[in-house]
Tab-separated table of C-alpha atoms and ligand atoms in Angstrom:
chain	number	residue	atom	x	y	z
D	1	UNK	CA	0.000	0.000	0.000
D	2	UNK	CA	1.575	3.266	-1.117
D	3	UNK	CA	3.199	5.475	1.420
D	4	UNK	CA	2.132	3.648	4.590
D	5	UNK	CA	4.394	1.399	6.639
D	6	UNK	CA	2.841	-2.020	7.339
D	7	UNK	CA	2.184	-1.095	10.962
D	8	UNK	CA	0.370	2.147	10.095
D	9	UNK	CA	-3.374	2.401	9.576
D	10	UNK	CA	-5.708	5.258	8.734
D	11	UNK	CA	-9.000	5.309	10.618
D	12	UNK	CA	-11.835	7.258	9.028
D	13	UNK	CA	-14.918	8.305	10.964
D	14	UNK	CA	-18.173	8.654	9.030
D	15	UNK	CA	-19.934	10.760	11.624
D	16	UNK	CA	-23.081	12.131	9.941
D	17	UNK	CA	-24.236	10.243	6.851
D	18	UNK	CA	-27.384	11.035	4.946
D	19	UNK	CA	-29.763	8.377	6.204
D	20	UNK	CA	-29.458	7.960	9.976
D	21	UNK	CA	-31.917	10.198	11.824
D	22	UNK	CA	-32.425	11.168	15.469
D	23	UNK	CA	-35.396	8.800	15.548
D	24	UNK	CA	-32.892	5.924	15.200
D	25	UNK	CA	-30.213	7.335	17.465
D	26	UNK	CA	-30.054	10.580	19.439
D	27	UNK	CA	-26.268	10.599	18.907
D	28	UNK	CA	-26.158	11.616	15.247
D	29	UNK	CA	-24.882	15.214	14.867
D	30	UNK	CA	-26.847	17.685	12.729
D	31	UNK	CA	-25.485	21.184	13.370
D	32	UNK	CA	-21.991	22.466	12.543
D	33	UNK	CA	-21.208	22.711	16.229
D	34	UNK	CA	-22.353	19.148	16.936
D	35	UNK	CA	-20.439	17.875	13.910
D	36	UNK	CA	-17.218	19.629	14.984
D	37	UNK	CA	-17.542	18.320	18.554
D	38	UNK	CA	-17.924	14.779	17.220
D	39	UNK	CA	-14.944	15.257	14.875
D	40	UNK	CA	-12.806	16.246	17.881
D	41	UNK	CA	-13.980	13.218	19.880
D	42	UNK	CA	-13.194	10.926	16.926
D	43	UNK	CA	-9.742	12.483	16.462
D	44	UNK	CA	-9.065	11.877	20.163
D	45	UNK	CA	-10.160	8.254	19.718
D	46	UNK	CA	-7.750	7.719	16.799
D	47	UNK	CA	-9.467	8.907	13.607
D	48	UNK	CA	-7.377	10.864	11.112
D	49	UNK	CA	-10.071	11.401	8.458
D	50	UNK	CA	-13.658	12.603	8.803
D	51	UNK	CA	-16.019	11.491	6.047
D	52	UNK	CA	-18.502	14.333	6.016
D	53	UNK	CA	-22.143	14.833	5.138
D	54	UNK	CA	-24.221	17.836	6.174
D	55	UNK	CA	-27.748	18.321	7.454
D	56	UNK	CA	-30.338	21.046	7.669
D	57	UNK	CA	-31.202	21.992	11.251
D	58	UNK	CA	-34.140	19.552	11.151
D	59	UNK	CA	-31.835	16.715	10.070
D	60	UNK	CA	-32.684	16.576	6.374
D	61	UNK	CA	-29.576	15.689	4.346
D	62	UNK	CA	-28.212	18.495	2.193
D	63	UNK	CA	-25.281	19.002	-0.148
D	64	UNK	CA	-25.483	22.782	0.128
D	65	UNK	CA	-22.061	24.438	0.018
D	66	UNK	CA	-23.203	26.798	2.764
D	67	UNK	CA	-24.009	24.012	5.235
D	68	UNK	CA	-20.793	22.160	4.390
D	69	UNK	CA	-18.761	25.350	4.771
D	70	UNK	CA	-20.221	25.934	8.239
D	71	UNK	CA	-19.355	22.382	9.262
D	72	UNK	CA	-15.862	22.469	7.732
D	73	UNK	CA	-15.069	25.842	9.320
D	74	UNK	CA	-16.242	24.555	12.706
D	75	UNK	CA	-14.151	21.384	12.339
D	76	UNK	CA	-11.034	23.246	11.196
D	77	UNK	CA	-11.330	25.728	14.059
D	78	UNK	CA	-11.103	22.843	16.520
D	79	UNK	CA	-9.047	20.033	15.055
D	80	UNK	CA	-6.602	19.041	12.307
D	81	UNK	CA	-8.454	16.068	10.785
D	82	UNK	CA	-8.480	15.424	7.048
D	83	UNK	CA	-11.907	16.501	5.784
D	84	UNK	CA	-13.371	14.246	3.130
D	85	UNK	CA	-16.690	15.497	1.753
D	86	UNK	CA	-19.379	13.318	0.251
D	87	UNK	CA	-20.350	13.766	-3.381
D	88	UNK	CA	-22.784	10.885	-2.976
D	89	UNK	CA	-25.228	12.868	-0.878
D	90	UNK	CA	-28.541	11.093	-0.451
D	91	UNK	CA	-30.432	8.861	-2.855
D	92	UNK	CA	-32.444	10.942	-5.331
D	93	UNK	CA	-30.249	14.054	-5.311
D	94	UNK	CA	-29.181	15.360	-8.722
D	95	UNK	CA	-25.505	15.254	-9.721
D	96	UNK	CA	-25.421	19.090	-9.666
D	97	UNK	CA	-26.697	19.065	-6.090
D	98	UNK	CA	-24.257	16.376	-5.022
D	99	UNK	CA	-21.132	18.313	-6.001
D	100	UNK	CA	-22.039	21.354	-3.851
D	101	UNK	CA	-19.330	20.659	-1.211
D	102	UNK	CA	-16.526	20.810	-3.809
D	103	UNK	CA	-16.791	24.606	-3.480
D	104	UNK	CA	-15.611	24.357	0.149
D	105	UNK	CA	-11.947	23.432	-0.476
D	106	UNK	CA	-12.136	20.025	1.211
D	107	UNK	CA	-9.037	17.820	1.497
D	108	UNK	CA	-10.742	14.903	-0.233
D	109	UNK	CA	-14.052	14.054	-1.872
D	110	UNK	CA	-15.759	10.749	-2.493
D	111	UNK	CA	-16.283	9.517	-6.041
D	112	UNK	CA	-18.960	6.825	-6.235
D	113	UNK	CA	-18.023	4.391	-8.969
D	114	UNK	CA	-21.286	2.724	-9.919
D	115	UNK	CA	-25.001	2.317	-9.453
D	116	UNK	CA	-26.383	-0.004	-6.787
D	117	UNK	CA	-29.607	-1.045	-5.189
D	118	UNK	CA	-29.593	0.868	-1.915
D	119	UNK	CA	-32.104	-0.784	0.351
D	120	UNK	CA	-35.351	-0.533	-1.600
D	121	UNK	CA	-34.055	2.448	-3.581
D	122	UNK	CA	-31.461	2.979	-6.276
D	123	UNK	CA	-28.286	4.960	-5.707
D	124	UNK	CA	-27.735	6.129	-9.221
D	125	UNK	CA	-24.241	6.635	-10.592
D	126	UNK	CA	-24.589	6.159	-14.326
D	127	UNK	CA	-21.288	6.395	-16.158
D	128	UNK	CA	-21.871	9.937	-17.477
D	129	UNK	CA	-22.652	11.015	-13.881
D	130	UNK	CA	-19.460	9.373	-12.619
D	131	UNK	CA	-17.423	10.984	-15.369
D	132	UNK	CA	-18.916	14.419	-14.685
D	133	UNK	CA	-18.353	14.226	-10.925
D	134	UNK	CA	-14.795	12.917	-11.472
D	135	UNK	CA	-14.129	15.834	-13.813
D	136	UNK	CA	-15.409	18.362	-11.282
D	137	UNK	CA	-13.350	16.800	-8.459
D	138	UNK	CA	-10.291	17.004	-10.708
D	139	UNK	CA	-11.058	20.645	-11.652
D	140	UNK	CA	-11.426	21.537	-7.972
D	141	UNK	CA	-7.962	20.077	-7.303
D	142	UNK	CA	-9.381	17.711	-4.693
D	143	UNK	CA	-8.090	14.174	-4.095
D	144	UNK	CA	-10.829	11.590	-4.739
D	145	UNK	CA	-11.599	8.547	-2.638
D	146	UNK	CA	-13.213	5.891	-4.814
D	147	UNK	CA	-16.320	4.385	-3.195
D	148	UNK	CA	-16.738	0.845	-4.518
D	149	UNK	CA	-19.826	-1.166	-3.582
D	150	UNK	CA	-19.623	-3.985	-6.116
D	151	UNK	CA	-16.971	-5.948	-7.999
D	152	UNK	CA	-17.638	-4.201	-11.324
D	153	UNK	CA	-17.054	-0.839	-9.735
D	154	UNK	CA	-13.320	-1.501	-9.895
D	155	UNK	CA	-13.646	-1.770	-13.673
D	156	UNK	CA	-15.705	1.432	-13.759
D	157	UNK	CA	-12.948	3.184	-11.829
D	158	UNK	CA	-10.282	1.880	-14.191
D	159	UNK	CA	-12.313	3.214	-17.128
D	160	UNK	CA	-12.246	6.650	-15.462
D	161	UNK	CA	-8.470	6.314	-15.142
D	162	UNK	CA	-8.186	5.412	-18.830
D	163	UNK	CA	-10.078	8.598	-19.667
D	164	UNK	CA	-7.656	10.612	-17.535
D	165	UNK	CA	-10.340	11.564	-14.988
D	166	UNK	CA	-8.577	9.959	-12.012
D	167	UNK	CA	-4.918	9.101	-11.544
D	168	UNK	CA	-2.924	6.545	-9.550
D	169	UNK	CA	-2.236	5.992	-6.754
D	170	UNK	CA	-5.935	5.332	-6.183
D	171	UNK	CA	-7.505	5.649	-2.748
D	172	UNK	CA	-10.316	3.142	-2.463
D	173	UNK	CA	-13.065	2.566	0.069
D	174	UNK	CA	-14.872	-0.758	-0.253
D	175	UNK	CA	-18.356	-0.130	1.090
D	176	UNK	CA	-19.674	-3.604	1.848
D	177	UNK	CA	-22.972	-4.939	3.080
D	178	UNK	CA	-25.336	-2.290	1.699
D	179	UNK	CA	-28.661	-4.131	1.336
D	180	UNK	CA	-28.930	-4.691	-2.416
D	181	UNK	CA	-25.184	-4.690	-3.098
D	182	UNK	CA	-22.379	-7.154	-2.369
D	183	UNK	CA	-22.214	-8.556	1.154
D	184	UNK	CA	-19.537	-7.916	3.775
D	185	UNK	CA	-17.906	-11.345	3.637
D	186	UNK	CA	-14.223	-12.129	4.127
D	187	UNK	CA	-13.831	-13.859	0.764
D	188	UNK	CA	-15.440	-10.872	-0.967
D	189	UNK	CA	-12.937	-8.475	0.557
D	190	UNK	CA	-9.995	-10.720	-0.276
D	191	UNK	CA	-11.091	-10.911	-3.905
D	192	UNK	CA	-11.713	-7.168	-4.206
D	193	UNK	CA	-8.290	-6.367	-2.799
D	194	UNK	CA	-6.684	-8.809	-5.263
D	195	UNK	CA	-8.156	-6.794	-8.136
D	196	UNK	CA	-6.660	-3.415	-7.230
D	197	UNK	CA	-3.753	-1.935	-9.134
D	198	UNK	CA	-0.486	-1.927	-7.163
D	199	UNK	CA	0.170	1.204	-5.092
D	200	UNK	CA	-3.548	1.678	-4.372
D	201	UNK	CA	-4.526	2.348	-0.788
D	202	UNK	CA	-7.748	0.741	0.353
D	203	UNK	CA	-10.072	0.679	3.314
D	204	UNK	CA	-13.294	-1.008	4.306
D	205	UNK	CA	-16.550	0.510	5.447
D	206	UNK	CA	-18.893	-2.330	6.348
D	207	UNK	CA	-22.528	-1.776	7.189
D	208	UNK	CA	-24.292	-2.701	10.416
D	209	UNK	CA	-23.050	-5.666	12.453
D	210	UNK	CA	-20.289	-6.305	9.920
D	211	UNK	CA	-18.505	-3.078	10.778
D	212	UNK	CA	-16.098	-4.383	13.414
D	213	UNK	CA	-15.416	-7.869	12.001
D	214	UNK	CA	-14.506	-6.328	8.656
D	215	UNK	CA	-12.390	-3.683	10.383
D	216	UNK	CA	-10.413	-6.482	11.995
D	217	UNK	CA	-10.004	-8.294	8.693
D	218	UNK	CA	-8.899	-5.101	6.943
D	219	UNK	CA	-6.297	-4.599	9.659
D	220	UNK	CA	-5.026	-8.136	9.067
D	221	UNK	CA	-4.884	-7.691	5.289
D	222	UNK	CA	-3.065	-4.348	5.412
D	223	UNK	CA	-6.020	-2.078	4.662
D	224	UNK	CA	-7.503	0.963	6.328
D	225	UNK	CA	-10.779	1.168	8.243
D	226	UNK	CA	-13.875	3.363	8.271
D	227	UNK	CA	-16.371	3.232	11.104
D	228	UNK	CA	-19.082	5.583	12.341
D	229	UNK	CA	-22.783	6.160	12.687
D	230	UNK	CA	-23.244	6.617	8.932
D	231	UNK	CA	-22.693	2.873	8.514
D	232	UNK	CA	-23.672	1.422	11.894
D	233	UNK	CA	-25.399	2.847	14.964
D	234	UNK	CA	-24.663	-0.018	17.399
D	235	UNK	CA	-21.609	-0.528	19.578
D	236	UNK	CA	-22.832	-3.966	20.638
D	237	UNK	CA	-25.954	-5.975	19.872
D	238	UNK	CA	-28.878	-3.790	20.969
D	239	UNK	CA	-26.586	-1.111	22.460
D	240	UNK	CA	-26.496	2.212	20.617
D	241	UNK	CA	-23.057	3.778	20.177
D	242	UNK	CA	-23.025	7.150	21.926
D	243	UNK	CA	-21.746	8.853	18.768
D	244	UNK	CA	-19.083	7.726	16.313
D	245	UNK	CA	-16.189	8.193	18.752
D	246	UNK	CA	-16.920	4.980	20.711
D	247	UNK	CA	-16.882	3.107	17.401
D	248	UNK	CA	-13.513	4.664	16.500
D	249	UNK	CA	-12.235	3.746	19.949
D	250	UNK	CA	-13.400	0.136	19.506
D	251	UNK	CA	-11.827	-0.058	16.030
D	252	UNK	CA	-8.609	1.463	17.332
D	253	UNK	CA	-8.324	-1.257	19.970
D	254	UNK	CA	-9.089	-4.016	17.450
D	255	UNK	CA	-6.521	-2.839	14.922
D	256	UNK	CA	-3.852	-2.317	17.613
D	257	UNK	CA	-4.381	-5.924	18.652
D	258	UNK	CA	-3.453	-6.817	15.060
D	259	UNK	CA	-0.224	-4.818	15.262
D	260	UNK	CA	-1.467	-1.718	13.437
D	261	UNK	CA	-1.224	1.797	14.864
D	262	UNK	CA	-3.707	4.518	13.901
D	263	UNK	CA	-1.852	7.472	12.373
D	264	UNK	CA	-2.298	11.180	13.000
D	265	UNK	CA	-3.919	13.434	10.404
D	266	UNK	CA	-0.481	14.822	9.525
D	267	UNK	CA	0.792	11.356	8.724
D	268	UNK	CA	-2.443	10.473	6.904
D	269	UNK	CA	-1.870	13.482	4.652
D	270	UNK	CA	1.584	12.168	3.748
D	271	UNK	CA	0.267	8.674	3.091
D	272	UNK	CA	-2.590	9.930	0.933
D	273	UNK	CA	-0.476	12.490	-0.912
D	274	UNK	CA	-2.501	15.467	0.351
D	275	UNK	CA	-1.067	18.940	0.887
D	276	UNK	CA	-0.117	19.544	4.528
D	277	UNK	CA	-3.046	20.987	6.458
M	1	KMH	N1	-25.739	8.271	1.222
M	1	KMH	C1	-25.422	7.310	0.208
M	1	KMH	C2	-26.553	7.177	-0.756
M	1	KMH	C3	-20.811	9.079	-0.272
M	1	KMH	O1	-20.796	9.667	0.806
M	1	KMH	O2	-20.136	9.436	-1.243
M	1	KMH	C4	-24.175	7.660	-0.527
M	1	KMH	C5	-22.982	7.938	0.286
M	1	KMH	C6	-21.708	7.910	-0.468
M	1	KMH	O3	-23.003	8.199	1.489
M	2	ZN	ZN1	-21.191	9.007	2.856
């Protein structure tokens, strides 16, 4: 994996998401202040990267540059984490809406590399949409993280590379276990990793009860890890996590037991080839 020593690991905290609402857990942050406080707690627990969504005050997901700017300013005033904005947004948003946060000078932005069933809905990333969002990420000078939910998404990503819309080394997040897409199974992860071009960095974000087992496996296989309320609201069976920080703390302990040490944001920037913060 490019840039990282075998003992190093980047932990990402997905602290907001676009789907989880207060009705499911009171611990999901909505306002800029709440988001920044959670980012600080996650940094203290070992996260170097914050995967960011934004909400309206009533919790509705939004990709508005204004809301993202408020959240990013609040985060940057309080901590040094790498800020990775979502360009996935929520199901049903238009591509133009989804790229709103690119105006906010984030450190990284997600690039979703294919369409999937997303629960009972469809998360639509037709190839022209992918190409357009990739082009806008490139124009904004932002480093993309490739969100891959299915095997064929690797091929989609490579087609973007062939068109010059993304460049190696690729930073990949395998998002596994979305209902309607490929499951979070060990053999699935092993196969996906085997298909990546050399020098790629990769991490796993597994949904629901698969979050921690897949974090452990990623640590064993040399990958990075994403945890947080966006993907899973439970710390243990039937026990809500009191925010994303307890999930980062749990992941940090699991990966340390596998001989991996969570890196600081400064080191994560070096590993990911980002400008220093
Ligand atoms: N909310 C999902 C439909 C991303 O952040 O780029 C898409 C998502 C991916 O969360
Ligand atoms: Zn997301």
